[in-house]
Short mmCIF file of C-alpha atoms in Angstrom, two decimals:
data_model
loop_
_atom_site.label_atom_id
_atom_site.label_comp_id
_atom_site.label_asym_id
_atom_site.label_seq_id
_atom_site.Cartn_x
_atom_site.Cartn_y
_atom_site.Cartn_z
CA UNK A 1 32.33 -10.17 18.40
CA UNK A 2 30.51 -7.32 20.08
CA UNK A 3 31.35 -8.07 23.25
CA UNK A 4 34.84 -8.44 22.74
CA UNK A 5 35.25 -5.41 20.87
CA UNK A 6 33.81 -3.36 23.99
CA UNK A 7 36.04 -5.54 26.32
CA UNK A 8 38.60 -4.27 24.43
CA UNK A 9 37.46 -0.31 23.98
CA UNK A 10 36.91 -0.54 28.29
CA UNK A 11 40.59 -2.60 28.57
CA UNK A 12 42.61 0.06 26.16
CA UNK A 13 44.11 2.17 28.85
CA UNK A 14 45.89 -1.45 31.35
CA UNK A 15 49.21 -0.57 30.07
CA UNK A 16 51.37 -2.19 27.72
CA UNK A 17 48.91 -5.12 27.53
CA UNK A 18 46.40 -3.20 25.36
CA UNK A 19 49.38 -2.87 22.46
CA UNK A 20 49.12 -6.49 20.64
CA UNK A 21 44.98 -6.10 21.20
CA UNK A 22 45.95 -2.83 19.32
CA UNK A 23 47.75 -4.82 16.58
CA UNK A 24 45.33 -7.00 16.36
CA UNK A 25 42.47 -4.68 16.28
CA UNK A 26 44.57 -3.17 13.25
CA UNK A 27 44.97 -5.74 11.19
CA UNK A 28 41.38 -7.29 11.32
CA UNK A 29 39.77 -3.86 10.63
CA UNK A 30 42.10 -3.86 7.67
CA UNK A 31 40.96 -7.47 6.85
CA UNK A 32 37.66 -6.28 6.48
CA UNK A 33 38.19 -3.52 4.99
CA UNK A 34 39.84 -5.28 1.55
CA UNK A 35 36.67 -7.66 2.43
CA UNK A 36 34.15 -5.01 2.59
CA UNK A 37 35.67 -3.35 -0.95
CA UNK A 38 35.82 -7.09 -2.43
CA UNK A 39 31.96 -7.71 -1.45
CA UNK A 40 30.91 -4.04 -2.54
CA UNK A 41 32.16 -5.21 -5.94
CA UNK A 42 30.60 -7.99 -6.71
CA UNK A 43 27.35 -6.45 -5.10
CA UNK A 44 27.60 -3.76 -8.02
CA UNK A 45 28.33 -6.11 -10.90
CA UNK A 46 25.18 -8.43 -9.37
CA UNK A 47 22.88 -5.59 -9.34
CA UNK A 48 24.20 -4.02 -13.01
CA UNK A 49 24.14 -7.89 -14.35
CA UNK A 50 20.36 -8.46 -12.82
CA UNK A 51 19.27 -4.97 -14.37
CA UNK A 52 19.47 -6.16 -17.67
CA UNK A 53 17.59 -8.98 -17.76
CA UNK A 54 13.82 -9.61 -17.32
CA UNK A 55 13.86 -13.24 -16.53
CA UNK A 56 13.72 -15.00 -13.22
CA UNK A 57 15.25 -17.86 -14.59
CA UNK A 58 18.31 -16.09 -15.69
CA UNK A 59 21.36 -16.72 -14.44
CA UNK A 60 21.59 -12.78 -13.23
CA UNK A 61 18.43 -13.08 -11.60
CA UNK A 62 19.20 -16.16 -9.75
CA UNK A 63 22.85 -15.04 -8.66
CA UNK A 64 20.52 -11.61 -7.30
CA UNK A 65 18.69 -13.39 -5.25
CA UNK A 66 21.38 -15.49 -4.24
CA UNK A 67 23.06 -12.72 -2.88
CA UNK A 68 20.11 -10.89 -1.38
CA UNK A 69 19.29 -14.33 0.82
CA UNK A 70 22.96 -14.34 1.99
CA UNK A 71 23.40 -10.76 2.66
CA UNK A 72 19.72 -10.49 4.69
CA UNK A 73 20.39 -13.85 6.30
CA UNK A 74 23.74 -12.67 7.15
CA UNK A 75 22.31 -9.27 8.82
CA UNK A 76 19.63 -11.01 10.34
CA UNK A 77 22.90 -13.02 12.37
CA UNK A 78 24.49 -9.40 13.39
CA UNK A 79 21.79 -7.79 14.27
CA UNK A 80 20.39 -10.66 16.88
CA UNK A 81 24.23 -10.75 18.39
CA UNK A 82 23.80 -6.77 18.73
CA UNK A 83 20.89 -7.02 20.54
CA UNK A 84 21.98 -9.75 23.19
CA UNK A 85 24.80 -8.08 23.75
CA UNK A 86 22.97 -5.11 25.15
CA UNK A 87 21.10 -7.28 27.17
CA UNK A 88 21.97 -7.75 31.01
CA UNK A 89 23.86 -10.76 31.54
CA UNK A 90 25.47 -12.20 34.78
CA UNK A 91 24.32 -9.55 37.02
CA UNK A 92 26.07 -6.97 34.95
CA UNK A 93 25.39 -4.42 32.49
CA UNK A 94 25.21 -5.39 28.73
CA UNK A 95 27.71 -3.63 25.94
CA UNK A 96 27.03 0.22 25.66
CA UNK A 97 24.30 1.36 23.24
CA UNK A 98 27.30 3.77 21.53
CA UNK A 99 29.28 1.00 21.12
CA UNK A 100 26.91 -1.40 19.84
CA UNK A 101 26.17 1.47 17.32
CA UNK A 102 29.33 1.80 16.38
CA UNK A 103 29.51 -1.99 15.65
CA UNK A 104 26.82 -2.33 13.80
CA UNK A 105 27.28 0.52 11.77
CA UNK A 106 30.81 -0.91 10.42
CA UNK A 107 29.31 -4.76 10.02
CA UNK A 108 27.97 -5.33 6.56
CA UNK A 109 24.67 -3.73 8.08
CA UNK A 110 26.33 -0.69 8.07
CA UNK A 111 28.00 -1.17 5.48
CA UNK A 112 26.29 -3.28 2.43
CA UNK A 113 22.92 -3.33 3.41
CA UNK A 114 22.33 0.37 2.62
CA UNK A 115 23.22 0.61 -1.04
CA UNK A 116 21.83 -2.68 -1.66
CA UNK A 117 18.44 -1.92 -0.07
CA UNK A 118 18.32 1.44 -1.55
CA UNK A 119 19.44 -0.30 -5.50
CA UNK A 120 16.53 -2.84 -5.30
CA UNK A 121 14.11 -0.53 -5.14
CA UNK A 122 14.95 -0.24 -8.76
CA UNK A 123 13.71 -3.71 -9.02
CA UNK A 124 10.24 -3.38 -6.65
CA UNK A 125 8.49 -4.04 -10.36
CA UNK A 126 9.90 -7.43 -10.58
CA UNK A 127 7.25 -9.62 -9.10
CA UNK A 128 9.42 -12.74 -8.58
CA UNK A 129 11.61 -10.68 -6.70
CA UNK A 130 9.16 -9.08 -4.29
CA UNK A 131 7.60 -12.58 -3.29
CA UNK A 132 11.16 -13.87 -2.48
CA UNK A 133 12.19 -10.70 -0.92
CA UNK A 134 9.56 -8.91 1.06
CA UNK A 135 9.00 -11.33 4.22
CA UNK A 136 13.41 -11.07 5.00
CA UNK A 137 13.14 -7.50 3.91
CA UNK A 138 10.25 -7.06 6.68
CA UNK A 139 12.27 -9.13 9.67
CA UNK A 140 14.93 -6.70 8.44
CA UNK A 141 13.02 -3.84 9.37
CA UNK A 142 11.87 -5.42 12.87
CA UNK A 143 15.00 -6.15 14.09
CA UNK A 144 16.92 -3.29 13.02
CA UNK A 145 14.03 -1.44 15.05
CA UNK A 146 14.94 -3.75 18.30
CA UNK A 147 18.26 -2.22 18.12
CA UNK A 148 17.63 1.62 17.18
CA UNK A 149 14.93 1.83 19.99
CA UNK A 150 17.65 0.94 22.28
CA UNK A 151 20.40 3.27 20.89
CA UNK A 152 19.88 7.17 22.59
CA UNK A 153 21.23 8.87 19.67
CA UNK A 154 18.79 7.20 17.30
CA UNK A 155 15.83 7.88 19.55
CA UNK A 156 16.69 11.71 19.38
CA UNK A 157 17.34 11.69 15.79
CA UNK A 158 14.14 10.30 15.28
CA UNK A 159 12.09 12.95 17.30
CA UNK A 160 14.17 15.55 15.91
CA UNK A 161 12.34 14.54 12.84
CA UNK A 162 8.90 14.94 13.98
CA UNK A 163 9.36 18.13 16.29
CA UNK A 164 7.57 20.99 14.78
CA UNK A 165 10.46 22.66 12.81
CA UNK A 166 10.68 19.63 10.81
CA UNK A 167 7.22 19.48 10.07
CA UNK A 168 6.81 22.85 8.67
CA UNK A 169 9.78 22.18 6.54
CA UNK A 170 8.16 19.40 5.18
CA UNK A 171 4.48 21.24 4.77
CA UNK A 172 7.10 23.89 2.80
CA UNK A 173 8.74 21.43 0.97
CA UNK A 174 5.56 20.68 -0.19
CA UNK A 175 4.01 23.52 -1.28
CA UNK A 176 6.67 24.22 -4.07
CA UNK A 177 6.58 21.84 -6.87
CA UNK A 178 10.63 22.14 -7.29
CA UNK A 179 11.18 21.49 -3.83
CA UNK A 180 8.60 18.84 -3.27
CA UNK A 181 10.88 16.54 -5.66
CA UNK A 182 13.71 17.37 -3.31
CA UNK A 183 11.70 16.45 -0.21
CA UNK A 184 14.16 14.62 1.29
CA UNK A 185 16.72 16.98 1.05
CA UNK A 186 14.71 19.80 2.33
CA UNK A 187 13.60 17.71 5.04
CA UNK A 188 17.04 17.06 6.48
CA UNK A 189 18.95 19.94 4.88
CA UNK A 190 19.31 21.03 8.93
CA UNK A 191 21.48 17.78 9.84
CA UNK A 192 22.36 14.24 8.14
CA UNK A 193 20.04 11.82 9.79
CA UNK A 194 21.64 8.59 12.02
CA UNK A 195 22.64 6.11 9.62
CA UNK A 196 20.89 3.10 10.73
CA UNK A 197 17.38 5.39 10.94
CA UNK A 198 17.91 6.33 7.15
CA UNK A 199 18.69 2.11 6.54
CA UNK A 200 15.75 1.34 8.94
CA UNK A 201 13.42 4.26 6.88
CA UNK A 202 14.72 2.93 3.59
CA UNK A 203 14.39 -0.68 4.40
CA UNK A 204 10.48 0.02 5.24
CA UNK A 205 10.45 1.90 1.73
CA UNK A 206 11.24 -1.09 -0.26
CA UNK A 207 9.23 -3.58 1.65
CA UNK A 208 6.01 -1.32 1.34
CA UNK A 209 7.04 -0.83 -2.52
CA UNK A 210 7.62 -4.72 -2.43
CA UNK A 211 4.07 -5.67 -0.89
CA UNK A 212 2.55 -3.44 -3.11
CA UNK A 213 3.86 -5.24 -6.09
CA UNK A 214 2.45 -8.19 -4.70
CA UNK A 215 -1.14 -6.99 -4.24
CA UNK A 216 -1.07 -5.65 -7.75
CA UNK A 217 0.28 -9.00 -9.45
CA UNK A 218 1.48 -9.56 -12.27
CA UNK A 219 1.63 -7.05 -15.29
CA UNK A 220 -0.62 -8.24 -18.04
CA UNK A 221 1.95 -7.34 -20.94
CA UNK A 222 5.73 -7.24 -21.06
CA UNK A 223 5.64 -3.75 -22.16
CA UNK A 224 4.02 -2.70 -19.07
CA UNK A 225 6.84 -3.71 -17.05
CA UNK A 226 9.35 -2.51 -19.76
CA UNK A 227 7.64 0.77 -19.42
CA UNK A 228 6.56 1.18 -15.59
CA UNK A 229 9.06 3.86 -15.24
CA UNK A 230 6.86 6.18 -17.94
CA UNK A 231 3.89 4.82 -16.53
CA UNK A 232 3.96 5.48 -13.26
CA UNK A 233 5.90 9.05 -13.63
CA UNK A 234 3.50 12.47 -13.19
CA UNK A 235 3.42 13.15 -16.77
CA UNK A 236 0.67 10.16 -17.13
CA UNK A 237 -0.71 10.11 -13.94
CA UNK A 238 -3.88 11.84 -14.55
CA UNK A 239 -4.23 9.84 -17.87
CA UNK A 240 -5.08 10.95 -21.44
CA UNK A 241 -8.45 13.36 -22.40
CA UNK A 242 -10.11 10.84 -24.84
CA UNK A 243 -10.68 13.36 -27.05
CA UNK A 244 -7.37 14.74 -27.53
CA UNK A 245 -6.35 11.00 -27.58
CA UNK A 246 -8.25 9.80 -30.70
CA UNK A 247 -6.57 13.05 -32.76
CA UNK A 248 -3.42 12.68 -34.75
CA UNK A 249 -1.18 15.67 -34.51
CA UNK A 250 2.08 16.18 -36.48
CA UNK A 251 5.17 18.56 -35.70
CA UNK A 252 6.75 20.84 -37.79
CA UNK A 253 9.29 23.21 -37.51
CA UNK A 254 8.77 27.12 -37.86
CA UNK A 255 11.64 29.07 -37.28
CA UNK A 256 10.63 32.99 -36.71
CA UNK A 257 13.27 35.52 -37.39
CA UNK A 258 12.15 37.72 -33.97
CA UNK A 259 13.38 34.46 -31.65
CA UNK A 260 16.78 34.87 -32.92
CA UNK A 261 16.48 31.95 -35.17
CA UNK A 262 15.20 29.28 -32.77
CA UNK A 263 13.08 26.82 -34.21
CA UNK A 264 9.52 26.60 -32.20
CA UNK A 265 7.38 24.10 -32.36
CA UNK A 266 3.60 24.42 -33.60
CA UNK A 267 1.18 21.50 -33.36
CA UNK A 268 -1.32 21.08 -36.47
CA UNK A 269 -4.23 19.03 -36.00
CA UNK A 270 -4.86 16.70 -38.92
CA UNK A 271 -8.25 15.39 -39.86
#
């Protein structure tokens, strides 16, 4: 499919033949558009569906990974075909790097993978998941990496972000605690990064987050998985003083006249 479509982009100017390839090329990139807005859908009500359930064995859960096996194994298929069609064949050159780009940024890599990759990361907590998950997730990343090394606009995208400028926007980033939670943005508030180097960076994201939930195992209590969002956010990440721990405290309201009648809030130690 790759190689015809740069057949076609090199054939476009022969004269009145290129017209019904023109057609044609119309009405399958409207095919898969309606296909593309059809699958995007039913990604989004697998992924809502999945998110409220716990259970591996629910039907949600099952019709998530499901889809995640299909869509990866599906990827997997694009991405090999991208990268032997860059490859010499015959004695003569293989497809363009810009068009191969292009191609693969408008097949459901492009396309699905990123919102899905970036959405499961809600689920990294979900042990049964991650076990299933992480090995395609980590062929993902490995073959999406055969392509972008290949691709001259990814390669200088991706020393862009490591040239000196970008550093010291990320050492600033980081030494303001506002700004440090919008890292990313800071980071690459000087240009959008190439789209398959934010899927490749995000893909590595979730398969780290993934392997990690599989080195820690499984959560000892339900709750700790019901609660992993609180427990893992900076509020409780240095853990409670022991002391201040085994007190009670109550809360009671005492509105002062001099704060224009707001209602502050004093803490009174009970013993």
């Amino acid at each position: 499919a790759i190689r015809s479509g740069g057949a076609g982009g090199a054939g476009g100017g022969g004269g009145g033949g290129g017209a019904p390839a023109s057609a044609e090329g119309r009405a399958a990139h409207e095919l898969l558009e309606g296909a593309g807005a059809l699958l995007g859908s039913y990604q989004l009500h697998v992924l809502n569906a999945a998110a409220a359930v716990q259970s591996a064995e629910a039907p949600a859960s099952v019709a998530l990974l499901d889809y995640a096996n299909t869509l990866f194994a599906n990827c997997q298929e694009v991405l090999a075909m991208a990268l032997e069609a860059m490859r010499p064949s015959g004695g003569g050159a293989g497809v363009a790097p810009g068009i191969v780009d292009t191609a693969v940024q408008h097949s459901v890599v492009g396309t699905l993978l990123p919102t899905f990759a970036t959405s499961l990361c809600l689920f990294e907590k979900r042990l049964w998941l991650a076990s299933q998950l992480c090995p395609p997730v980590v062929k993902l990343v490995r073959a999406l990496d055969n392509i972008t090394s290949r691709i001259p606009a990814v390669r200088e995208a991706e020393r862009e972000i490591h040239d000196r400028a970008a550093v010291l926007r990320v050492q600033e980033a980081e030494s303001s605690t506002e700004e440090s939670l919008m890292l990313r943005l800071s980071v690459l508030s000087s240009g959008s990064l190439h789209r398959l180097l934010d899927l490749e960076k995000t893909l590595a994201v979730l398969g780290s987050r993934m392997a990690a939930t599989m080195i820690a195992g499984a959560p000892e209590l339900e709750e700790e998985e019901l609660l992993s969002t609180w427990l893992k956010s900076p509020v409780l990440s240095a853990g409670l003083d022991s002391n201040i721990a085994g007190r009670s405290a109550s809360v009671e309201p005492d509105v002062h006249a001099g704060l224009d009648s707001k209602t502050t809030v004093r803490l009174r130690k009970e013993r």
